[in-house]
PDB file of C-alpha atoms in Angstrom:
ATOM      1  CA  MET A1046      10.434  -1.318  -2.513  1.00 50.00           C
ATOM      2  CA  GLY A1047       9.563  -5.145  -2.570  1.00 55.00           C
ATOM      3  CA  GLY A1048      12.643  -6.399  -0.587  1.00 56.00           C
ATOM      4  CA  ASP A1049      11.539  -4.106   2.325  1.00 59.00           C
ATOM      5  CA  SER A1050       8.383  -5.900   2.784  1.00 57.00           C
ATOM      6  CA  ILE A1051       9.872  -9.143   2.724  1.00 57.00           C
ATOM      7  CA  ILE A1052      12.403  -8.140   5.453  1.00 56.00           C
ATOM      8  CA  ARG A1053       9.594  -6.608   7.407  1.00 56.00           C
ATOM      9  CA  GLN A1054       7.576  -9.861   7.314  1.00 56.00           C
ATOM     10  CA  ILE A1055      10.562 -11.862   8.543  1.00 58.00           C
ATOM     11  CA  PHE A1056      11.862  -9.705  11.405  1.00 58.00           C
ATOM     12  CA  THR A1057       8.962  -7.749  12.681  1.00 71.00           C
ATOM     13  CA  LYS A1058       5.702  -8.714  14.430  1.00 78.00           C
ATOM     14  CA  PRO A1059       2.415  -7.318  13.373  1.00 84.00           C
ATOM     15  CA  LYS A1060       1.018  -4.598  15.673  1.00 90.00           C
ATOM     16  CA  PHE A1061      -2.440  -5.258  14.522  1.00 93.00           C
ATOM     17  CA  ASN A1062      -4.451  -7.892  16.373  1.00 96.00           C
ATOM     18  CA  ALA A1063      -7.664  -9.066  14.891  1.00 96.00           C
ATOM     19  CA  ASP A1064      -9.389  -9.884  17.995  1.00 96.00           C
ATOM     20  CA  ARG A1065      -8.327  -6.492  19.729  1.00 97.00           C
ATOM     21  CA  ASP A1066      -8.373  -4.188  16.963  1.00 98.00           C
ATOM     22  CA  ILE A1067     -11.222  -5.158  14.633  1.00 98.00           C
ATOM     23  CA  PRO A1068     -14.284  -3.108  15.681  1.00 98.00           C
ATOM     24  CA  SER A1069     -17.703  -4.480  16.039  1.00 99.00           C
ATOM     25  CA  LEU A1070     -19.069  -5.302  12.577  1.00 99.00           C
ATOM     26  CA  GLU A1071     -22.661  -5.979  13.599  1.00 99.00           C
ATOM     27  CA  GLY A1072     -24.994  -4.871  10.897  1.00 99.00           C
ATOM     28  CA  LYS A1073     -22.056  -5.162   8.294  1.00 99.00           C
ATOM     29  CA  VAL A1074     -22.010  -7.356   5.310  1.00 99.00           C
ATOM     30  CA  ALA A1075     -18.776  -8.711   3.583  1.00 99.00           C
ATOM     31  CA  LEU A1076     -18.124 -10.772   0.517  1.00 99.00           C
ATOM     32  CA  ILE A1077     -14.734 -12.493   0.220  1.00 99.00           C
ATOM     33  CA  THR A1078     -13.660 -14.605  -2.889  1.00 99.00           C
ATOM     34  CA  GLY A1079     -11.486 -17.583  -2.378  1.00 96.00           C
ATOM     35  CA  ALA A1080     -12.333 -18.196   1.151  1.00 96.00           C
ATOM     36  CA  SER A1081     -12.620 -21.895   1.422  1.00 96.00           C
ATOM     37  CA  GLY A1082      -8.968 -21.926   2.677  1.00 95.00           C
ATOM     38  CA  GLY A1083      -5.845 -20.017   3.236  1.00 95.00           C
ATOM     39  CA  ILE A1084      -5.880 -16.269   3.822  1.00 96.00           C
ATOM     40  CA  GLY A1085      -9.472 -15.977   2.730  1.00 97.00           C
ATOM     41  CA  LYS A1086     -10.685 -18.392   5.215  1.00 98.00           C
ATOM     42  CA  ALA A1087      -8.775 -16.577   7.877  1.00 97.00           C
ATOM     43  CA  CYS A1088     -10.315 -13.231   7.024  1.00 98.00           C
ATOM     44  CA  ALA A1089     -13.771 -14.651   6.908  1.00 99.00           C
ATOM     45  CA  LEU A1090     -13.365 -16.227  10.387  1.00 99.00           C
ATOM     46  CA  GLU A1091     -12.167 -12.810  11.902  1.00 99.00           C
ATOM     47  CA  LEU A1092     -14.968 -10.881  10.302  1.00 99.00           C
ATOM     48  CA  ALA A1093     -17.420 -13.352  11.544  1.00 99.00           C
ATOM     49  CA  LYS A1094     -16.121 -13.262  14.968  1.00 99.00           C
ATOM     50  CA  LYS A1095     -17.000  -9.573  15.096  1.00 99.00           C
ATOM     51  CA  GLY A1096     -20.422 -10.158  14.026  1.00 99.00           C
ATOM     52  CA  CYS A1097     -20.317  -9.441  10.282  1.00 99.00           C
ATOM     53  CA  HIS A1098     -22.581 -11.162   7.872  1.00 99.00           C
ATOM     54  CA  VAL A1099     -20.056 -12.912   5.669  1.00 99.00           C
ATOM     55  CA  PHE A1100     -20.470 -14.336   2.116  1.00 99.00           C
ATOM     56  CA  LEU A1101     -17.968 -16.963   0.919  1.00 99.00           C
ATOM     57  CA  PHE A1102     -17.671 -16.777  -2.937  1.00 98.00           C
ATOM     58  CA  GLY A1103     -16.183 -19.833  -4.529  1.00 93.00           C
ATOM     59  CA  ARG A1104     -16.600 -22.657  -6.933  1.00 95.00           C
ATOM     60  CA  SER A1105     -16.688 -25.762  -4.707  1.00 94.00           C
ATOM     61  CA  ALA A1106     -19.568 -26.377  -2.244  1.00 96.00           C
ATOM     62  CA  GLU A1107     -17.829 -29.524  -1.128  1.00 96.00           C
ATOM     63  CA  LYS A1108     -14.867 -27.434   0.054  1.00 96.00           C
ATOM     64  CA  THR A1109     -16.567 -24.403   1.211  1.00 98.00           C
ATOM     65  CA  LEU A1110     -19.715 -25.729   3.123  1.00 98.00           C
ATOM     66  CA  PRO A1111     -17.689 -27.366   5.865  1.00 98.00           C
ATOM     67  CA  VAL A1112     -15.597 -24.359   6.163  1.00 98.00           C
ATOM     68  CA  ILE A1113     -18.662 -22.493   6.787  1.00 99.00           C
ATOM     69  CA  GLU A1114     -19.805 -24.750   9.492  1.00 99.00           C
ATOM     70  CA  GLU A1115     -16.432 -24.558  11.098  1.00 99.00           C
ATOM     71  CA  ILE A1116     -16.537 -20.576  11.044  1.00 99.00           C
ATOM     72  CA  LYS A1117     -19.954 -20.567  12.462  1.00 99.00           C
ATOM     73  CA  THR A1118     -19.041 -22.773  15.277  1.00 99.00           C
ATOM     74  CA  ILE A1119     -15.920 -20.835  16.261  1.00 99.00           C
ATOM     75  CA  SER A1120     -17.394 -17.499  15.711  1.00 99.00           C
ATOM     76  CA  LYS A1121     -20.751 -18.323  17.182  1.00 98.00           C
ATOM     77  CA  ASN A1122     -22.187 -16.454  14.248  1.00 99.00           C
ATOM     78  CA  ASP A1123     -24.775 -18.067  12.002  1.00 98.00           C
ATOM     79  CA  LYS A1124     -24.602 -15.246   9.304  1.00 99.00           C
ATOM     80  CA  VAL A1125     -22.009 -16.994   7.287  1.00 99.00           C
ATOM     81  CA  GLU A1126     -23.340 -18.185   3.719  1.00 99.00           C
ATOM     82  CA  PHE A1127     -21.960 -19.565   0.459  1.00 99.00           C
ATOM     83  CA  LEU A1128     -22.185 -17.938  -3.062  1.00 98.00           C
ATOM     84  CA  GLU A1129     -21.275 -20.555  -5.728  1.00 98.00           C
ATOM     85  CA  ALA A1130     -19.339 -19.613  -8.882  1.00 98.00           C
ATOM     86  CA  ASP A1131     -16.325 -20.594 -10.617  1.00 98.00           C
ATOM     87  CA  LEU A1132     -14.059 -17.574 -11.295  1.00 98.00           C
ATOM     88  CA  MET A1133     -12.933 -19.043 -14.664  1.00 98.00           C
ATOM     89  CA  ASP A1134     -16.566 -18.698 -15.818  1.00 98.00           C
ATOM     90  CA  LEU A1135     -17.713 -15.032 -16.055  1.00 99.00           C
ATOM     91  CA  ASN A1136     -21.201 -15.882 -16.489  1.00 98.00           C
ATOM     92  CA  GLN A1137     -21.157 -17.744 -13.188  1.00 98.00           C
ATOM     93  CA  VAL A1138     -19.639 -14.820 -11.644  1.00 99.00           C
ATOM     94  CA  GLU A1139     -22.253 -12.591 -12.691  1.00 98.00           C
ATOM     95  CA  GLN A1140     -25.104 -14.835 -11.778  1.00 98.00           C
ATOM     96  CA  ALA A1141     -23.691 -15.333  -8.312  1.00 98.00           C
ATOM     97  CA  ALA A1142     -23.469 -11.582  -7.944  1.00 99.00           C
ATOM     98  CA  ASP A1143     -27.111 -11.403  -9.074  1.00 99.00           C
ATOM     99  CA  LYS A1144     -28.124 -13.744  -6.353  1.00 98.00           C
ATOM    100  CA  PHE A1145     -26.524 -11.706  -3.687  1.00 99.00           C
ATOM    101  CA  LEU A1146     -28.099  -8.586  -5.100  1.00 99.00           C
ATOM    102  CA  GLU A1147     -31.486 -10.291  -4.874  1.00 99.00           C
ATOM    103  CA  ARG A1148     -31.174 -10.513  -1.157  1.00 98.00           C
ATOM    104  CA  GLY A1149     -31.510  -6.820  -1.006  1.00 99.00           C
ATOM    105  CA  LEU A1150     -28.689  -6.546   1.387  1.00 99.00           C
ATOM    106  CA  PRO A1151     -25.916  -3.778   1.738  1.00 99.00           C
ATOM    107  CA  LEU A1152     -22.351  -4.546   0.969  1.00 99.00           C
ATOM    108  CA  HIS A1153     -19.699  -2.870   3.013  1.00 99.00           C
ATOM    109  CA  ILE A1154     -16.737  -4.879   2.475  1.00 99.00           C
ATOM    110  CA  LEU A1155     -15.547  -6.561  -0.637  1.00 99.00           C
ATOM    111  CA  ILE A1156     -12.412  -8.611  -0.522  1.00 99.00           C
ATOM    112  CA  ASN A1157     -11.143  -9.715  -4.047  1.00 99.00           C
ATOM    113  CA  ASN A1158      -8.914 -12.333  -2.598  1.00 98.00           C
ATOM    114  CA  ALA A1159      -9.037 -15.463  -4.883  1.00 97.00           C
ATOM    115  CA  GLY A1160      -6.123 -16.150  -7.125  1.00 97.00           C
ATOM    116  CA  ILE A1161      -3.829 -18.684  -8.873  1.00 97.00           C
ATOM    117  CA  MET A1162      -0.293 -18.548  -9.445  1.00 96.00           C
ATOM    118  CA  HIS A1163       2.233 -19.790 -12.003  1.00 93.00           C
ATOM    119  CA  GLN A1164      -0.149 -22.147 -13.644  1.00 96.00           C
ATOM    120  CA  PRO A1165       0.448 -24.171 -16.969  1.00 97.00           C
ATOM    121  CA  TYR A1166      -1.052 -22.328 -19.874  1.00 98.00           C
ATOM    122  CA  LYS A1167      -4.805 -22.849 -20.015  1.00 98.00           C
ATOM    123  CA  LEU A1168      -7.915 -21.078 -21.583  1.00 98.00           C
ATOM    124  CA  THR A1169     -11.137 -20.727 -19.734  1.00 98.00           C
ATOM    125  CA  LYS A1170     -14.664 -21.192 -20.808  1.00 97.00           C
ATOM    126  CA  ASP A1171     -14.515 -17.533 -22.117  1.00 98.00           C
ATOM    127  CA  ASN A1172     -11.347 -18.150 -24.228  1.00 98.00           C
ATOM    128  CA  MET A1173      -9.211 -16.358 -21.658  1.00 99.00           C
ATOM    129  CA  GLU A1174      -5.817 -17.200 -20.209  1.00 99.00           C
ATOM    130  CA  SER A1175      -6.578 -18.758 -16.885  1.00 98.00           C
ATOM    131  CA  GLN A1176      -4.467 -16.631 -14.602  1.00 98.00           C
ATOM    132  CA  ILE A1177      -5.468 -13.215 -15.893  1.00 99.00           C
ATOM    133  CA  ALA A1178      -8.965 -14.342 -16.251  1.00 99.00           C
ATOM    134  CA  THR A1179      -9.213 -15.488 -12.560  1.00 99.00           C
ATOM    135  CA  ASN A1180      -6.869 -12.838 -10.989  1.00 99.00           C
ATOM    136  CA  HIS A1181      -8.118  -9.790 -12.903  1.00 99.00           C
ATOM    137  CA  PHE A1182     -11.146 -10.157 -15.091  1.00 99.00           C
ATOM    138  CA  ALA A1183     -13.238 -12.286 -12.681  1.00 99.00           C
ATOM    139  CA  HIS A1184     -12.800  -9.731  -9.996  1.00 99.00           C
ATOM    140  CA  VAL A1185     -13.464  -6.848 -12.337  1.00 99.00           C
ATOM    141  CA  VAL A1186     -16.628  -8.412 -13.297  1.00 99.00           C
ATOM    142  CA  LEU A1187     -17.882  -9.085  -9.836  1.00 99.00           C
ATOM    143  CA  THR A1188     -16.796  -5.805  -8.410  1.00 99.00           C
ATOM    144  CA  ASN A1189     -18.557  -3.879 -11.609  1.00 99.00           C
ATOM    145  CA  LYS A1190     -21.661  -5.922 -10.988  1.00 99.00           C
ATOM    146  CA  LEU A1191     -21.644  -5.032  -7.053  1.00 99.00           C
ATOM    147  CA  LEU A1192     -20.583  -1.509  -7.394  1.00 99.00           C
ATOM    148  CA  GLY A1193     -24.091   0.076  -7.077  1.00 99.00           C
ATOM    149  CA  VAL A1194     -24.708  -1.547  -3.765  1.00 99.00           C
ATOM    150  CA  ILE A1195     -21.221  -0.790  -2.491  1.00 99.00           C
ATOM    151  CA  GLU A1196     -21.651   2.864  -3.253  1.00 99.00           C
ATOM    152  CA  ALA A1197     -25.198   2.735  -1.736  1.00 98.00           C
ATOM    153  CA  SER A1198     -23.745   1.158   1.391  1.00 99.00           C
ATOM    154  CA  ALA A1199     -20.952   3.787   1.946  1.00 98.00           C
ATOM    155  CA  PRO A1200     -18.830   4.068   3.848  1.00 99.00           C
ATOM    156  CA  SER A1201     -17.579   0.861   2.384  1.00 99.00           C
ATOM    157  CA  ARG A1202     -14.379  -0.719   1.227  1.00 99.00           C
ATOM    158  CA  ILE A1203     -12.993  -2.672  -1.697  1.00 99.00           C
ATOM    159  CA  VAL A1204      -9.833  -4.627  -1.143  1.00 99.00           C
ATOM    160  CA  ASN A1205      -7.913  -6.059  -4.052  1.00 99.00           C
ATOM    161  CA  ILE A1206      -5.333  -8.626  -3.195  1.00 98.00           C
ATOM    162  CA  THR A1207      -2.268  -8.142  -5.430  1.00 98.00           C
ATOM    163  CA  SER A1208       1.324  -9.171  -4.915  1.00 96.00           C
ATOM    164  CA  ILE A1209       4.939  -7.842  -4.504  1.00 96.00           C
ATOM    165  CA  LEU A1210       5.259  -9.667  -7.968  1.00 96.00           C
ATOM    166  CA  HIS A1211       3.396  -6.878  -9.614  1.00 97.00           C
ATOM    167  CA  GLU A1212       6.906  -5.657 -10.070  1.00 96.00           C
ATOM    168  CA  ASN A1213       7.831  -8.571 -12.258  1.00 94.00           C
ATOM    169  CA  PRO A1214       5.434  -8.699 -15.408  1.00 96.00           C
ATOM    170  CA  TYR A1215       6.951  -9.507 -18.890  1.00 96.00           C
ATOM    171  CA  LYS A1216      10.203  -7.371 -19.475  1.00 93.00           C
ATOM    172  CA  HIS A1217       8.277  -5.120 -21.986  1.00 92.00           C
ATOM    173  CA  GLY A1218       5.347  -4.827 -19.714  1.00 95.00           C
ATOM    174  CA  ILE A1219       1.763  -5.954 -19.947  1.00 97.00           C
ATOM    175  CA  ASN A1220       1.210  -8.121 -22.857  1.00 96.00           C
ATOM    176  CA  TYR A1221      -2.014  -6.374 -23.991  1.00 98.00           C
ATOM    177  CA  ASP A1222      -2.069  -7.978 -27.638  1.00 97.00           C
ATOM    178  CA  THR A1223      -0.634 -11.458 -26.767  1.00 97.00           C
ATOM    179  CA  TRP A1224      -1.933 -12.211 -23.240  1.00 98.00           C
ATOM    180  CA  CYS A1225      -3.984 -15.092 -24.607  1.00 98.00           C
ATOM    181  CA  ASP A1226      -1.375 -16.559 -26.889  1.00 98.00           C
ATOM    182  CA  GLU A1227       0.490 -19.873 -25.750  1.00 98.00           C
ATOM    183  CA  LYS A1228       3.490 -19.326 -27.823  1.00 97.00           C
ATOM    184  CA  SER A1229       4.527 -16.280 -25.749  1.00 96.00           C
ATOM    185  CA  TYR A1230       3.225 -17.421 -22.503  1.00 98.00           C
ATOM    186  CA  ASN A1231       5.507 -17.534 -19.401  1.00 97.00           C
ATOM    187  CA  ALA A1232       3.678 -18.583 -16.154  1.00 97.00           C
ATOM    188  CA  GLU A1233       5.747 -16.417 -13.903  1.00 96.00           C
ATOM    189  CA  ASP A1234       5.550 -13.277 -16.110  1.00 97.00           C
ATOM    190  CA  GLN A1235       1.919 -13.855 -16.746  1.00 98.00           C
ATOM    191  CA  TYR A1236       1.290 -13.966 -12.917  1.00 97.00           C
ATOM    192  CA  GLY A1237       3.150 -10.749 -12.355  1.00 98.00           C
ATOM    193  CA  THR A1238       1.139  -9.089 -15.196  1.00 98.00           C
ATOM    194  CA  SER A1239      -2.084 -10.127 -13.458  1.00 98.00           C
ATOM    195  CA  LYS A1240      -0.954  -8.599 -10.308  1.00 98.00           C
ATOM    196  CA  LEU A1241       0.062  -5.435 -12.119  1.00 99.00           C
ATOM    197  CA  LEU A1242      -3.387  -5.088 -13.484  1.00 99.00           C
ATOM    198  CA  ASN A1243      -4.929  -5.590  -9.954  1.00 99.00           C
ATOM    199  CA  VAL A1244      -2.994  -2.452  -9.060  1.00 99.00           C
ATOM    200  CA  HIS A1245      -4.041  -0.469 -12.066  1.00 99.00           C
ATOM    201  CA  PHE A1246      -7.627  -1.406 -11.419  1.00 99.00           C
ATOM    202  CA  THR A1247      -7.436  -0.482  -7.912  1.00 99.00           C
ATOM    203  CA  LYS A1248      -6.054   3.093  -8.834  1.00 99.00           C
ATOM    204  CA  LYS A1249      -8.539   3.802 -11.756  1.00 99.00           C
ATOM    205  CA  LEU A1250     -11.556   2.549  -9.891  1.00 99.00           C
ATOM    206  CA  GLN A1251     -10.746   4.872  -7.093  1.00 99.00           C
ATOM    207  CA  GLU A1252     -10.316   7.842  -9.345  1.00 99.00           C
ATOM    208  CA  LYS A1253     -13.503   7.081 -11.134  1.00 99.00           C
ATOM    209  CA  LEU A1254     -15.468   6.792  -7.862  1.00 99.00           C
ATOM    210  CA  ASP A1255     -14.078   9.903  -6.360  1.00 99.00           C
ATOM    211  CA  ALA A1256     -14.697  11.944  -9.650  1.00 98.00           C
ATOM    212  CA  LYS A1257     -18.267  10.768  -9.655  1.00 98.00           C
ATOM    213  CA  ALA A1258     -18.832  11.683  -6.082  1.00 97.00           C
ATOM    214  CA  GLN A1259     -17.318  15.155  -6.720  1.00 98.00           C
ATOM    215  CA  ALA A1260     -19.532  15.693  -9.766  1.00 98.00           C
ATOM    216  CA  GLU A1261     -22.523  14.806  -7.637  1.00 96.00           C
ATOM    217  CA  GLY A1262     -21.472  17.302  -4.812  1.00 97.00           C
ATOM    218  CA  LYS A1263     -20.936  14.409  -2.356  1.00 95.00           C
ATOM    219  CA  GLU A1264     -17.897  13.208  -0.272  1.00 94.00           C
ATOM    220  CA  GLY A1265     -16.513  10.071  -1.724  1.00 97.00           C
ATOM    221  CA  LYS A1266     -16.980   7.197   0.975  1.00 98.00           C
ATOM    222  CA  VAL A1267     -15.876   4.113  -1.044  1.00 99.00           C
ATOM    223  CA  TYR A1268     -12.193   3.310  -0.101  1.00 99.00           C
ATOM    224  CA  VAL A1269     -10.401   1.100  -2.715  1.00 99.00           C
ATOM    225  CA  ASN A1270      -7.012  -0.155  -1.770  1.00 99.00           C
ATOM    226  CA  CYS A1271      -4.681  -2.954  -2.803  1.00 99.00           C
ATOM    227  CA  VAL A1272      -2.651  -5.453  -0.554  1.00 98.00           C
ATOM    228  CA  HIS A1273       0.262  -7.758  -0.948  1.00 97.00           C
ATOM    229  CA  PRO A1274      -0.326 -10.121   1.897  1.00 95.00           C
ATOM    230  CA  GLY A1275       3.156 -11.237   2.089  1.00 90.00           C
ATOM    231  CA  VAL A1276       5.056 -14.583   1.231  1.00 83.00           C
ATOM    232  CA  VAL A1277       2.368 -16.839   2.672  1.00 74.00           C
ATOM    233  CA  LYS A1278       2.532 -20.595   3.126  1.00 68.00           C
ATOM    234  CA  SER A1279      -0.863 -21.295   1.240  1.00 59.00           C
ATOM    235  CA  ASN A1280      -2.031 -23.401  -1.510  1.00 56.00           C
ATOM    236  CA  LEU A1281      -1.764 -20.783  -4.108  1.00 52.00           C
ATOM    237  CA  LEU A1282       0.913 -22.692  -5.795  1.00 49.00           C
ATOM    238  CA  ARG A1283      -1.442 -25.459  -7.158  1.00 51.00           C
ATOM    239  CA  ASN A1284      -0.090 -27.395 -10.129  1.00 53.00           C
ATOM    240  CA  PRO A1285       2.707 -24.719 -10.579  1.00 53.00           C
ATOM    241  CA  ALA A1286       4.625 -24.440 -13.937  1.00 52.00           C
ATOM    242  CA  ASN A1287       8.020 -23.030 -14.588  1.00 47.00           C
ATOM    243  CA  TYR A1288       9.147 -22.328 -10.910  1.00 51.00           C
ATOM    244  CA  SER A1289      12.419 -23.483  -9.494  1.00 51.00           C
ATOM    245  CA  PHE A1290      13.189 -25.564  -6.536  1.00 55.00           C
ATOM    246  CA  PHE A1291      14.611 -22.512  -4.819  1.00 51.00           C
ATOM    247  CA  PHE A1292      11.506 -20.533  -5.301  1.00 54.00           C
ATOM    248  CA  ASP A1293       9.525 -23.300  -3.567  1.00 57.00           C
ATOM    249  CA  LEU A1294      12.039 -23.492  -1.017  1.00 57.00           C
ATOM    250  CA  SER A1295      11.828 -19.721  -0.262  1.00 60.00           C
ATOM    251  CA  PHE A1296       8.050 -20.078   0.336  1.00 56.00           C
ATOM    252  CA  LYS A1297       8.868 -22.708   2.875  1.00 61.00           C
ATOM    253  CA  ILE A1298      11.690 -20.745   4.638  1.00 60.00           C
ATOM    254  CA  ILE A1299      10.277 -17.262   4.744  1.00 62.00           C
ATOM    255  CA  GLY A1300       6.544 -17.950   4.412  1.00 65.00           C
ATOM    256  CA  ILE A1301       4.212 -16.554   7.030  1.00 78.00           C
ATOM    257  CA  SER A1302       1.212 -18.239   8.392  1.00 86.00           C
ATOM    258  CA  THR A1303      -2.420 -17.683   6.723  1.00 87.00           C
ATOM    259  CA  GLU A1304      -3.178 -15.929  10.073  1.00 90.00           C
ATOM    260  CA  HIS A1305      -0.418 -13.433   9.602  1.00 90.00           C
ATOM    261  CA  GLY A1306      -1.067 -13.267   5.922  1.00 90.00           C
ATOM    262  CA  ALA A1307      -4.577 -12.038   6.610  1.00 95.00           C
ATOM    263  CA  ILE A1308      -3.489  -9.372   8.849  1.00 97.00           C
ATOM    264  CA  THR A1309      -2.864  -6.546   6.185  1.00 97.00           C
ATOM    265  CA  GLN A1310      -6.137  -7.140   4.275  1.00 97.00           C
ATOM    266  CA  LEU A1311      -8.091  -7.240   7.458  1.00 99.00           C
ATOM    267  CA  TYR A1312      -6.532  -3.956   8.609  1.00 98.00           C
ATOM    268  CA  VAL A1313      -7.448  -2.346   5.288  1.00 99.00           C
ATOM    269  CA  ALA A1314     -10.807  -3.905   5.306  1.00 99.00           C
ATOM    270  CA  THR A1315     -11.819  -2.936   8.862  1.00 99.00           C
ATOM    271  CA  ASN A1316      -9.486  -0.467  10.521  1.00 98.00           C
ATOM    272  CA  PRO A1317     -11.196   3.060  11.313  1.00 98.00           C
ATOM    273  CA  SER A1318      -7.868   4.779  10.242  1.00 98.00           C
ATOM    274  CA  ILE A1319      -8.612   4.098   6.510  1.00 99.00           C
ATOM    275  CA  GLU A1320     -11.587   6.368   6.630  1.00 98.00           C
ATOM    276  CA  ALA A1321     -10.495   8.967   9.360  1.00 98.00           C
ATOM    277  CA  GLN A1322      -7.158   9.427   7.194  1.00 98.00           C
ATOM    278  CA  ASN A1323      -8.949   9.218   3.830  1.00 98.00           C
ATOM    279  CA  ILE A1324      -6.681   6.501   2.590  1.00 99.00           C
ATOM    280  CA  LYS A1325      -7.537   5.607  -1.028  1.00 99.00           C
ATOM    281  CA  GLY A1326      -5.938   3.909  -4.006  1.00 99.00           C
ATOM    282  CA  LYS A1327      -2.974   2.814  -2.024  1.00 99.00           C
ATOM    283  CA  TYR A1328      -0.707  -0.265  -1.929  1.00 98.00           C
ATOM    284  CA  PHE A1329      -0.327  -2.013   1.369  1.00 98.00           C
ATOM    285  CA  THR A1330       2.382  -4.546   2.428  1.00 96.00           C
ATOM    286  CA  PRO A1331       3.007  -6.548   5.675  1.00 95.00           C
ATOM    287  CA  TYR A1332       2.251  -5.487   8.064  1.00 93.00           C
ATOM    288  CA  HIS A1333      -0.232  -2.885   7.055  1.00 92.00           C
ATOM    289  CA  GLN A1334       2.430  -0.474   5.731  1.00 95.00           C
ATOM    290  CA  ILE A1335       1.741   1.789   2.715  1.00 97.00           C
ATOM    291  CA  GLU A1336       4.408   1.229   0.222  1.00 97.00           C
ATOM    292  CA  GLU A1337       5.302   2.692  -3.099  1.00 97.00           C
ATOM    293  CA  THR A1338       4.334   0.451  -6.271  1.00 98.00           C
ATOM    294  CA  SER A1339       6.618  -0.205  -9.109  1.00 97.00           C
ATOM    295  CA  ALA A1340       6.888   2.574 -11.661  1.00 97.00           C
ATOM    296  CA  MET A1341       4.698   0.786 -14.146  1.00 98.00           C
ATOM    297  CA  ALA A1342       2.024   0.349 -11.522  1.00 98.00           C
ATOM    298  CA  ARG A1343       1.681   4.057 -11.039  1.00 98.00           C
ATOM    299  CA  ASP A1344       2.097   5.125 -14.725  1.00 98.00           C
ATOM    300  CA  GLU A1345      -1.036   7.199 -15.602  1.00 98.00           C
ATOM    301  CA  LYS A1346      -0.930   6.253 -19.217  1.00 98.00           C
ATOM    302  CA  LEU A1347      -0.772   2.502 -18.410  1.00 98.00           C
ATOM    303  CA  ILE A1348      -3.401   2.741 -15.832  1.00 99.00           C
ATOM    304  CA  ASN A1349      -5.675   4.487 -18.316  1.00 99.00           C
ATOM    305  CA  LYS A1350      -4.750   1.902 -21.052  1.00 99.00           C
ATOM    306  CA  SER A1351      -5.418  -1.092 -18.682  1.00 99.00           C
ATOM    307  CA  TRP A1352      -8.798   0.285 -17.952  1.00 99.00           C
ATOM    308  CA  GLU A1353      -9.849   0.758 -21.564  1.00 99.00           C
ATOM    309  CA  TRP A1354      -8.247  -2.612 -22.647  1.00 99.00           C
ATOM    310  CA  THR A1355     -10.065  -4.522 -19.937  1.00 99.00           C
ATOM    311  CA  GLU A1356     -13.376  -3.064 -21.141  1.00 99.00           C
ATOM    312  CA  ALA A1357     -12.597  -4.004 -24.749  1.00 99.00           C
ATOM    313  CA  GLN A1358     -11.591  -7.618 -23.805  1.00 99.00           C
ATOM    314  CA  LEU A1359     -14.717  -8.060 -21.834  1.00 99.00           C
ATOM    315  CA  ILE A1360     -16.773  -6.854 -24.804  1.00 99.00           C
ATOM    316  CA  ASP A1361     -14.817  -9.039 -27.101  1.00 98.00           C
ATOM    317  CA  LYS A1362     -14.789 -12.287 -25.154  1.00 98.00           C
ATOM    318  CA  PHE A1363     -17.398 -11.933 -22.721  1.00 98.00           C
ATOM    319  CA  LYS A1364     -20.549  -9.754 -23.461  1.00 98.00           C
ATOM    320  CA  PRO A1365     -20.809  -7.385 -26.429  1.00 98.00           C
ATOM    321  CA  ASP A1366     -22.754  -4.997 -24.270  1.00 98.00           C
ATOM    322  CA  TRP A1367     -20.591  -5.134 -21.322  1.00 99.00           C
ATOM    323  CA  LYS A1368     -19.604  -1.650 -19.743  1.00 98.00           C
ATOM    324  CA  TRP A1369     -18.127  -0.096 -16.753  1.00 99.00           C
ATOM    325  CA  ALA A1370     -20.802   0.766 -14.141  1.00 98.00           C
ATOM    326  CA  ILE A1371     -18.857   3.933 -13.169  1.00 95.00           C
TER     327      ILE A1371
END
């Protein structure tokens, strides 16, 4: 399972070439979180080169605005914009989503790319543990807010960035009751848990969208998939806690470039085969291979529990009237 994808990324070359294989995206609109650097920036550039109207969603104007100018220059596309929000503040996430909605634009591609990894224990403004807040809840809130326009823009795609480490949450599984407790906190296990939640969210959201379309007598044309981009040389490990010298060394030895790390999510976000073959609710690994998830990631009872737990936590910690849009 996980080991196969690591071997592939070391010993194989991607067949997908962004310049050659991404179709024209003129008239399309995309939003990418965490696009001021790393694989998010690489994705934004490739989409812009194909004529897409791209929104870079992030917290730092100082970091993102120069990136936008760089992308505009390279792509010769002026339709690249900044949406400012800190993913550790869910009110900011919703407000930024509202600013996008006020533009009256469609949204054909949403790439939930931003993430933090193996961080020291910290609570966000919403009193949520920072890794699960950033990697899971912020993207749930953003996607939920934009879901109506994504459905109206169909065929459209949602790409959730997960990780091979979804296979490694806490030994007992998801810490639903203690996820904000400092005493039980382990940075590596918490990261794995956040990535497992990404897979659960992908699968349940796709199920809900398809059920709604069927009930309305329509063909479901929103494609939700999740991606492990590979072991990438990026700045994901900012201020890491509890990781070993060997873990760091492995990133440096087997890590792929950000350009190669972006390939699988670019494929899932743009390749015509996703729609032609009706590929939904799947887990992709480098390079653009569908792979089986861990047993916990495909456990229907856990998937349903994570969906219900997510809503309950957002009601408790964010907004008493929060609810799923689907």
